[in-house]
mmCIF file of C-alpha atoms in Angstrom:
data_model
loop_
_atom_site.group_PDB
_atom_site.id
_atom_site.type_symbol
_atom_site.label_atom_id
_atom_site.label_comp_id
_atom_site.label_asym_id
_atom_site.label_seq_id
_atom_site.Cartn_x
_atom_site.Cartn_y
_atom_site.Cartn_z
ATOM 1 C CA UNK A 1 90.737 331.196 83.503
ATOM 2 C CA UNK A 2 88.050 328.545 83.873
ATOM 3 C CA UNK A 3 89.778 325.579 82.283
ATOM 4 C CA UNK A 4 88.292 323.414 79.554
ATOM 5 C CA UNK A 5 84.582 323.973 79.919
ATOM 6 C CA UNK A 6 82.340 322.084 77.529
ATOM 7 C CA UNK A 7 84.656 319.097 77.270
ATOM 8 C CA UNK A 8 81.959 316.647 78.346
ATOM 9 C CA UNK A 9 79.529 318.072 75.816
ATOM 10 C CA UNK A 10 82.138 317.734 73.076
ATOM 11 C CA UNK A 11 82.667 314.068 73.959
ATOM 12 C CA UNK A 12 78.945 313.386 73.731
ATOM 13 C CA UNK A 13 78.594 314.983 70.307
ATOM 14 C CA UNK A 14 81.882 313.803 68.843
ATOM 15 C CA UNK A 15 80.595 310.805 66.848
ATOM 16 C CA UNK A 16 78.386 311.766 63.920
ATOM 17 C CA UNK A 17 75.595 309.493 62.826
ATOM 18 C CA UNK A 18 77.363 308.145 59.770
ATOM 19 C CA UNK A 19 80.234 306.617 61.785
ATOM 20 C CA UNK A 20 78.568 303.209 61.629
ATOM 21 C CA UNK A 21 78.103 303.487 57.872
ATOM 22 C CA UNK A 22 81.752 304.428 57.425
ATOM 23 C CA UNK A 23 82.918 301.458 59.452
ATOM 24 C CA UNK A 24 80.741 299.039 57.494
ATOM 25 C CA UNK A 25 82.023 300.433 54.195
ATOM 26 C CA UNK A 26 85.626 300.036 55.295
ATOM 27 C CA UNK A 27 84.999 296.466 56.410
ATOM 28 C CA UNK A 28 83.356 295.684 53.069
ATOM 29 C CA UNK A 29 86.219 297.214 51.092
ATOM 30 C CA UNK A 30 88.931 295.330 52.959
ATOM 31 C CA UNK A 31 88.376 292.219 50.855
ATOM 32 C CA UNK A 32 89.464 294.143 47.770
ATOM 33 C CA UNK A 33 92.834 295.270 49.124
ATOM 34 C CA UNK A 34 96.126 293.618 50.044
ATOM 35 C CA UNK A 35 97.303 296.085 52.667
ATOM 36 C CA UNK A 36 96.065 299.013 54.765
ATOM 37 C CA UNK A 37 97.981 302.297 54.812
ATOM 38 C CA UNK A 38 97.132 304.348 57.891
ATOM 39 C CA UNK A 39 97.985 308.038 58.152
ATOM 40 C CA UNK A 40 98.648 309.864 61.404
ATOM 41 C CA UNK A 41 99.918 313.362 62.180
ATOM 42 C CA UNK A 42 103.627 313.031 63.020
ATOM 43 C CA UNK A 43 103.258 315.711 65.699
ATOM 44 C CA UNK A 44 100.589 313.700 67.538
ATOM 45 C CA UNK A 45 100.885 310.081 66.315
ATOM 46 C CA UNK A 46 98.651 308.658 69.054
ATOM 47 C CA UNK A 47 96.040 311.406 69.364
ATOM 48 C CA UNK A 48 95.487 311.566 65.594
ATOM 49 C CA UNK A 49 94.430 307.928 65.316
ATOM 50 C CA UNK A 50 91.090 306.254 65.830
ATOM 51 C CA UNK A 51 91.775 303.044 67.781
ATOM 52 C CA UNK A 52 88.787 301.404 66.094
ATOM 53 C CA UNK A 53 90.962 301.075 62.986
ATOM 54 C CA UNK A 54 92.960 298.349 64.760
ATOM 55 C CA UNK A 55 89.801 296.277 65.154
ATOM 56 C CA UNK A 56 88.393 297.076 61.721
ATOM 57 C CA UNK A 57 91.616 296.132 59.915
ATOM 58 C CA UNK A 58 92.606 293.166 62.095
ATOM 59 C CA UNK A 59 94.147 290.375 60.054
ATOM 60 C CA UNK A 60 95.152 292.622 57.151
ATOM 61 C CA UNK A 61 98.799 293.664 56.638
ATOM 62 C CA UNK A 62 99.293 297.269 57.762
ATOM 63 C CA UNK A 63 101.748 300.115 57.413
ATOM 64 C CA UNK A 64 101.880 303.536 59.037
ATOM 65 C CA UNK A 65 102.637 306.903 57.445
ATOM 66 C CA UNK A 66 103.546 309.734 59.802
ATOM 67 C CA UNK A 67 102.394 312.689 57.746
ATOM 68 C CA UNK A 68 103.575 316.289 58.238
ATOM 69 C CA UNK A 69 106.918 314.918 59.371
ATOM 70 C CA UNK A 70 108.529 318.215 58.359
ATOM 71 C CA UNK A 71 106.715 319.877 61.278
ATOM 72 C CA UNK A 72 107.587 317.195 63.839
ATOM 73 C CA UNK A 73 110.726 316.627 65.896
ATOM 74 C CA UNK A 74 113.116 314.626 63.624
ATOM 75 C CA UNK A 75 114.372 312.485 66.496
ATOM 76 C CA UNK A 76 110.827 311.675 67.609
ATOM 77 C CA UNK A 77 109.890 310.770 64.033
ATOM 78 C CA UNK A 78 112.459 307.989 64.269
ATOM 79 C CA UNK A 79 111.255 306.941 67.717
ATOM 80 C CA UNK A 80 107.659 306.671 66.557
ATOM 81 C CA UNK A 81 108.581 304.816 63.349
ATOM 82 C CA UNK A 82 110.487 302.276 65.463
ATOM 83 C CA UNK A 83 107.524 301.980 67.814
ATOM 84 C CA UNK A 84 105.029 301.208 65.048
ATOM 85 C CA UNK A 85 107.448 298.791 63.362
ATOM 86 C CA UNK A 86 107.786 296.862 66.634
ATOM 87 C CA UNK A 87 104.001 296.599 66.714
ATOM 88 C CA UNK A 88 103.737 295.072 63.266
ATOM 89 C CA UNK A 89 103.252 298.251 61.241
ATOM 90 C CA UNK A 90 106.345 299.257 59.238
ATOM 91 C CA UNK A 91 106.352 303.051 59.156
ATOM 92 C CA UNK A 92 107.715 306.032 57.258
ATOM 93 C CA UNK A 93 107.770 309.723 58.177
ATOM 94 C CA UNK A 94 106.777 311.831 55.162
ATOM 95 C CA UNK A 95 105.939 315.377 54.134
ATOM 96 C CA UNK A 96 103.018 315.081 51.727
ATOM 97 C CA UNK A 97 102.837 318.810 51.089
ATOM 98 C CA UNK A 98 106.298 319.739 49.822
ATOM 99 C CA UNK A 99 108.379 316.591 50.237
ATOM 100 C CA UNK A 100 109.696 314.491 47.390
ATOM 101 C CA UNK A 101 109.663 310.753 46.649
ATOM 102 C CA UNK A 102 106.388 310.191 48.503
ATOM 103 C CA UNK A 103 105.133 307.737 45.892
ATOM 104 C CA UNK A 104 108.450 305.893 45.685
ATOM 105 C CA UNK A 105 108.711 305.586 49.451
ATOM 106 C CA UNK A 106 105.134 304.354 49.710
ATOM 107 C CA UNK A 107 105.602 301.750 46.979
ATOM 108 C CA UNK A 108 108.885 300.538 48.441
ATOM 109 C CA UNK A 109 107.419 300.162 51.921
ATOM 110 C CA UNK A 110 104.336 298.373 50.602
ATOM 111 C CA UNK A 111 106.444 295.929 48.578
ATOM 112 C CA UNK A 112 108.617 295.273 51.608
ATOM 113 C CA UNK A 113 105.565 294.573 53.772
ATOM 114 C CA UNK A 114 104.115 292.183 51.178
ATOM 115 C CA UNK A 115 107.376 290.550 50.117
ATOM 116 C CA UNK A 116 106.134 287.018 50.772
ATOM 117 C CA UNK A 117 102.753 287.643 49.139
ATOM 118 C CA UNK A 118 104.397 289.099 46.029
ATOM 119 C CA UNK A 119 106.580 285.984 45.782
ATOM 120 C CA UNK A 120 103.433 283.811 45.879
ATOM 121 C CA UNK A 121 101.859 285.892 43.114
ATOM 122 C CA UNK A 122 104.932 285.407 40.974
ATOM 123 C CA UNK A 123 104.886 281.651 41.558
ATOM 124 C CA UNK A 124 101.326 281.659 40.231
ATOM 125 C CA UNK A 125 102.366 283.599 37.141
ATOM 126 C CA UNK A 126 100.801 286.853 38.395
ATOM 127 C CA UNK A 127 103.868 288.884 37.544
ATOM 128 C CA UNK A 128 103.151 292.577 37.465
ATOM 129 C CA UNK A 129 100.010 292.373 39.583
ATOM 130 C CA UNK A 130 99.733 295.745 41.375
ATOM 131 C CA UNK A 131 99.435 295.974 45.134
ATOM 132 C CA UNK A 132 96.063 297.335 46.170
ATOM 133 C CA UNK A 133 96.140 299.448 49.298
ATOM 134 C CA UNK A 134 93.394 301.082 51.313
ATOM 135 C CA UNK A 135 94.280 304.484 52.782
ATOM 136 C CA UNK A 136 92.711 305.230 56.158
ATOM 137 C CA UNK A 137 93.000 308.112 58.585
ATOM 138 C CA UNK A 138 90.977 310.542 60.652
ATOM 139 C CA UNK A 139 90.059 313.998 59.288
ATOM 140 C CA UNK A 140 92.799 316.610 59.066
ATOM 141 C CA UNK A 141 95.749 314.233 58.853
ATOM 142 C CA UNK A 142 96.214 315.237 55.192
ATOM 143 C CA UNK A 143 94.876 312.099 53.522
ATOM 144 C CA UNK A 144 93.845 313.770 50.251
ATOM 145 C CA UNK A 145 97.118 315.677 49.992
ATOM 146 C CA UNK A 146 99.029 312.464 50.648
ATOM 147 C CA UNK A 147 97.168 310.520 47.946
ATOM 148 C CA UNK A 148 97.610 313.287 45.380
ATOM 149 C CA UNK A 149 101.289 313.683 46.208
ATOM 150 C CA UNK A 150 101.884 309.951 45.958
ATOM 151 C CA UNK A 151 100.142 309.870 42.586
ATOM 152 C CA UNK A 152 102.053 312.901 41.354
ATOM 153 C CA UNK A 153 98.980 314.846 40.321
ATOM 154 C CA UNK A 154 95.825 316.294 41.770
ATOM 155 C CA UNK A 155 92.798 314.032 42.054
ATOM 156 C CA UNK A 156 94.535 311.302 40.083
ATOM 157 C CA UNK A 157 91.788 308.746 39.678
ATOM 158 C CA UNK A 158 91.738 305.712 37.442
ATOM 159 C CA UNK A 159 88.797 303.747 36.188
ATOM 160 C CA UNK A 160 87.478 300.488 37.581
ATOM 161 C CA UNK A 161 90.075 297.779 37.940
ATOM 162 C CA UNK A 162 89.507 294.255 36.607
ATOM 163 C CA UNK A 163 88.401 291.908 39.356
ATOM 164 C CA UNK A 164 87.430 294.748 41.679
ATOM 165 C CA UNK A 165 83.878 295.748 42.499
ATOM 166 C CA UNK A 166 82.370 298.154 40.013
ATOM 167 C CA UNK A 167 81.993 301.777 40.897
ATOM 168 C CA UNK A 168 85.072 302.054 43.081
ATOM 169 C CA UNK A 169 87.579 304.648 41.983
ATOM 170 C CA UNK A 170 91.229 303.802 42.405
ATOM 171 C CA UNK A 171 94.221 306.127 42.396
ATOM 172 C CA UNK A 172 97.259 304.818 40.551
ATOM 173 C CA UNK A 173 100.653 305.588 42.115
ATOM 174 C CA UNK A 174 102.731 303.569 39.652
ATOM 175 C CA UNK A 175 102.607 300.252 37.817
ATOM 176 C CA UNK A 176 102.878 298.297 41.056
ATOM 177 C CA UNK A 177 100.587 300.221 43.428
ATOM 178 C CA UNK A 178 96.949 301.358 43.439
ATOM 179 C CA UNK A 179 95.323 303.230 46.307
ATOM 180 C CA UNK A 180 91.707 303.096 47.448
ATOM 181 C CA UNK A 181 90.586 306.076 49.513
ATOM 182 C CA UNK A 182 88.130 305.382 52.323
ATOM 183 C CA UNK A 183 84.738 307.079 52.300
ATOM 184 C CA UNK A 184 83.100 309.049 55.036
ATOM 185 C CA UNK A 185 84.648 310.217 58.294
ATOM 186 C CA UNK A 186 86.236 308.243 61.107
ATOM 187 C CA UNK A 187 86.963 310.697 63.934
ATOM 188 C CA UNK A 188 89.603 310.269 66.599
ATOM 189 C CA UNK A 189 88.341 309.387 70.054
ATOM 190 C CA UNK A 190 88.565 312.044 72.740
ATOM 191 C CA UNK A 191 89.183 309.629 75.571
ATOM 192 C CA UNK A 192 90.924 312.229 77.716
ATOM 193 C CA UNK A 193 91.642 315.921 77.950
ATOM 194 C CA UNK A 194 95.211 315.550 76.680
ATOM 195 C CA UNK A 195 94.073 313.995 73.401
ATOM 196 C CA UNK A 196 91.663 316.867 72.857
ATOM 197 C CA UNK A 197 94.368 319.421 73.604
ATOM 198 C CA UNK A 198 96.727 317.833 71.097
ATOM 199 C CA UNK A 199 94.064 317.884 68.388
ATOM 200 C CA UNK A 200 93.306 321.513 69.211
ATOM 201 C CA UNK A 201 96.957 322.590 69.139
ATOM 202 C CA UNK A 202 97.359 321.257 65.604
ATOM 203 C CA UNK A 203 94.070 322.702 64.380
ATOM 204 C CA UNK A 204 92.410 319.326 63.900
ATOM 205 C CA UNK A 205 89.395 320.606 65.832
ATOM 206 C CA UNK A 206 87.885 324.051 65.495
ATOM 207 C CA UNK A 207 89.321 326.728 67.743
ATOM 208 C CA UNK A 208 85.796 327.745 68.729
ATOM 209 C CA UNK A 209 85.445 324.517 70.718
ATOM 210 C CA UNK A 210 87.982 325.702 73.280
ATOM 211 C CA UNK A 211 88.892 329.027 74.801
ATOM 212 C CA UNK A 212 91.898 330.257 72.790
ATOM 213 C CA UNK A 213 93.628 331.824 75.767
ATOM 214 C CA UNK A 214 93.287 328.641 77.823
ATOM 215 C CA UNK A 215 94.604 326.598 74.912
ATOM 216 C CA UNK A 216 97.544 328.984 74.550
ATOM 217 C CA UNK A 217 98.364 328.591 78.241
ATOM 218 C CA UNK A 218 98.502 324.813 77.940
ATOM 219 C CA UNK A 219 100.654 324.952 74.806
ATOM 220 C CA UNK A 220 103.043 327.475 76.342
ATOM 221 C CA UNK A 221 103.481 325.270 79.405
ATOM 222 C CA UNK A 222 104.179 322.219 77.242
ATOM 223 C CA UNK A 223 106.742 323.990 75.061
ATOM 224 C CA UNK A 224 108.478 325.451 78.117
ATOM 225 C CA UNK A 225 108.844 321.955 79.537
ATOM 226 C CA UNK A 226 109.942 320.179 76.363
ATOM 227 C CA UNK A 227 111.300 322.791 73.927
ATOM 228 C CA UNK A 228 112.362 325.802 76.042
ATOM 229 C CA UNK A 229 114.998 326.990 73.576
ATOM 230 C CA UNK A 230 112.374 327.338 70.858
ATOM 231 C CA UNK A 231 110.301 329.619 73.076
ATOM 232 C CA UNK A 232 113.286 331.721 74.032
ATOM 233 C CA UNK A 233 114.388 332.094 70.421
ATOM 234 C CA UNK A 234 110.921 332.599 68.962
ATOM 235 C CA UNK A 235 109.916 335.299 71.428
ATOM 236 C CA UNK A 236 113.374 336.720 72.214
ATOM 237 C CA UNK A 237 113.211 335.864 75.888
ATOM 238 C CA UNK A 238 116.511 336.006 77.754
ATOM 239 C CA UNK A 239 115.187 333.349 80.127
ATOM 240 C CA UNK A 240 111.903 331.644 80.944
ATOM 241 C CA UNK A 241 110.255 332.348 84.301
ATOM 242 C CA UNK A 242 110.492 329.712 87.013
ATOM 243 C CA UNK A 243 107.448 327.488 87.282
ATOM 244 C CA UNK A 244 107.310 327.714 91.100
ATOM 245 C CA UNK A 245 104.723 324.962 91.431
ATOM 246 C CA UNK A 246 102.202 326.631 89.140
ATOM 247 C CA UNK A 247 99.780 324.447 87.199
ATOM 248 C CA UNK A 248 99.789 324.589 83.384
ATOM 249 C CA UNK A 249 97.197 327.357 83.220
ATOM 250 C CA UNK A 250 98.952 329.664 85.664
ATOM 251 C CA UNK A 251 102.443 328.998 84.312
ATOM 252 C CA UNK A 252 101.301 329.258 80.702
ATOM 253 C CA UNK A 253 99.566 332.530 81.407
ATOM 254 C CA UNK A 254 102.783 334.030 82.753
ATOM 255 C CA UNK A 255 104.575 332.833 79.626
ATOM 256 C CA UNK A 256 101.906 334.435 77.430
ATOM 257 C CA UNK A 257 102.484 337.671 79.309
ATOM 258 C CA UNK A 258 106.254 337.478 78.782
ATOM 259 C CA UNK A 259 105.914 336.763 75.072
ATOM 260 C CA UNK A 260 103.139 339.332 74.603
ATOM 261 C CA UNK A 261 105.235 341.997 76.283
ATOM 262 C CA UNK A 262 108.155 341.270 73.961
ATOM 263 C CA UNK A 263 105.834 341.510 70.961
ATOM 264 C CA UNK A 264 104.373 344.793 72.211
ATOM 265 C CA UNK A 265 100.834 343.465 72.530
ATOM 266 C CA UNK A 266 99.610 346.069 74.999
ATOM 267 C CA UNK A 267 96.080 347.314 75.617
ATOM 268 C CA UNK A 268 94.687 350.167 77.705
ATOM 269 C CA UNK A 269 96.364 350.674 81.032
ATOM 270 C CA UNK A 270 99.507 348.884 79.951
ATOM 271 C CA UNK A 271 97.889 345.453 80.316
ATOM 272 C CA UNK A 272 99.244 342.733 78.052
ATOM 273 C CA UNK A 273 96.821 341.342 75.447
ATOM 274 C CA UNK A 274 97.281 337.668 76.292
ATOM 275 C CA UNK A 275 94.382 336.564 74.111
ATOM 276 C CA UNK A 276 96.034 338.071 71.043
ATOM 277 C CA UNK A 277 99.319 336.463 72.069
ATOM 278 C CA UNK A 278 97.598 333.090 72.388
ATOM 279 C CA UNK A 279 96.242 333.372 68.838
ATOM 280 C CA UNK A 280 99.679 334.321 67.527
ATOM 281 C CA UNK A 281 101.233 331.388 69.394
ATOM 282 C CA UNK A 282 98.819 328.915 67.829
ATOM 283 C CA UNK A 283 99.300 330.378 64.351
ATOM 284 C CA UNK A 284 103.081 330.247 64.636
ATOM 285 C CA UNK A 285 103.051 326.753 66.103
ATOM 286 C CA UNK A 286 100.837 325.423 63.309
ATOM 287 C CA UNK A 287 102.820 327.246 60.649
ATOM 288 C CA UNK A 288 106.108 325.773 61.837
ATOM 289 C CA UNK A 289 107.546 329.207 62.614
ATOM 290 C CA UNK A 290 108.654 328.224 66.117
ATOM 291 C CA UNK A 291 110.308 324.971 65.130
ATOM 292 C CA UNK A 292 109.539 321.278 64.810
ATOM 293 C CA UNK A 293 107.677 319.690 67.703
ATOM 294 C CA UNK A 294 106.270 316.308 68.650
ATOM 295 C CA UNK A 295 103.726 316.525 71.444
ATOM 296 C CA UNK A 296 103.641 312.927 72.653
ATOM 297 C CA UNK A 297 105.866 309.904 73.102
ATOM 298 C CA UNK A 298 105.131 306.207 72.671
ATOM 299 C CA UNK A 299 104.228 304.326 75.855
ATOM 300 C CA UNK A 300 107.401 304.028 77.950
ATOM 301 C CA UNK A 301 107.154 300.292 78.496
ATOM 302 C CA UNK A 302 107.099 299.542 74.760
ATOM 303 C CA UNK A 303 109.710 301.937 73.299
#
């Protein structure tokens, strides 16, 4: 177990060359929209954001969508929605893959956010003017799935809209809401090891970047500390071992051994195949087979 080798190298290479182009395009497109809809992964609402979005979209009304809410802790979904609302971003927790009423919820939230602006439009005789929203989010938060689900069909694109720059394709949700997808890629920032771990747990970064067994140890230790019943149920463990002052790697490794033994993952000499167990753990975590988990909380002083 040698920890998270290569982390520094990953930080150095994390921002591709077209990041600047993406930012400029977003800034240019902001003048065509009324509101910004940001997507984050409900399981890791902080780690799955790029903080640059706050600066890029400053001064524009914003709302937050916690996507994949069906895989996150229901109670924490509410906590995070309250947190974002208190910080000026009304929020909704949604399942863009199989959930219903995504488009209706999005439209309702957007109209609520722009209530005063809509009233001004009506005073000017602009009744029926659709809200134009820009959808932003880092890779792997399910942006395309969200847009298609909201529109009710795959790749639902409309033609150019009157008064909007030519060449931009808009996705129509309903008569009162159009969505503009953002081009390019805006990656999350790996400011610390924990952020990188969270992105790795959820599959937002390639597994090859980190040692799978090490990653499994960290995830096991987290689940044991926050969702012990899920581990006991998922791997039929009568009880979890005592931590006894072990660090995450050592404690997680013992948990991998316990779970691997229960699953019968044995190799020559009766040794437990902890690497195989780590892969199974990650697959089952990402597939929602172990339960619904949220891996981080809002800052304590602002909840």
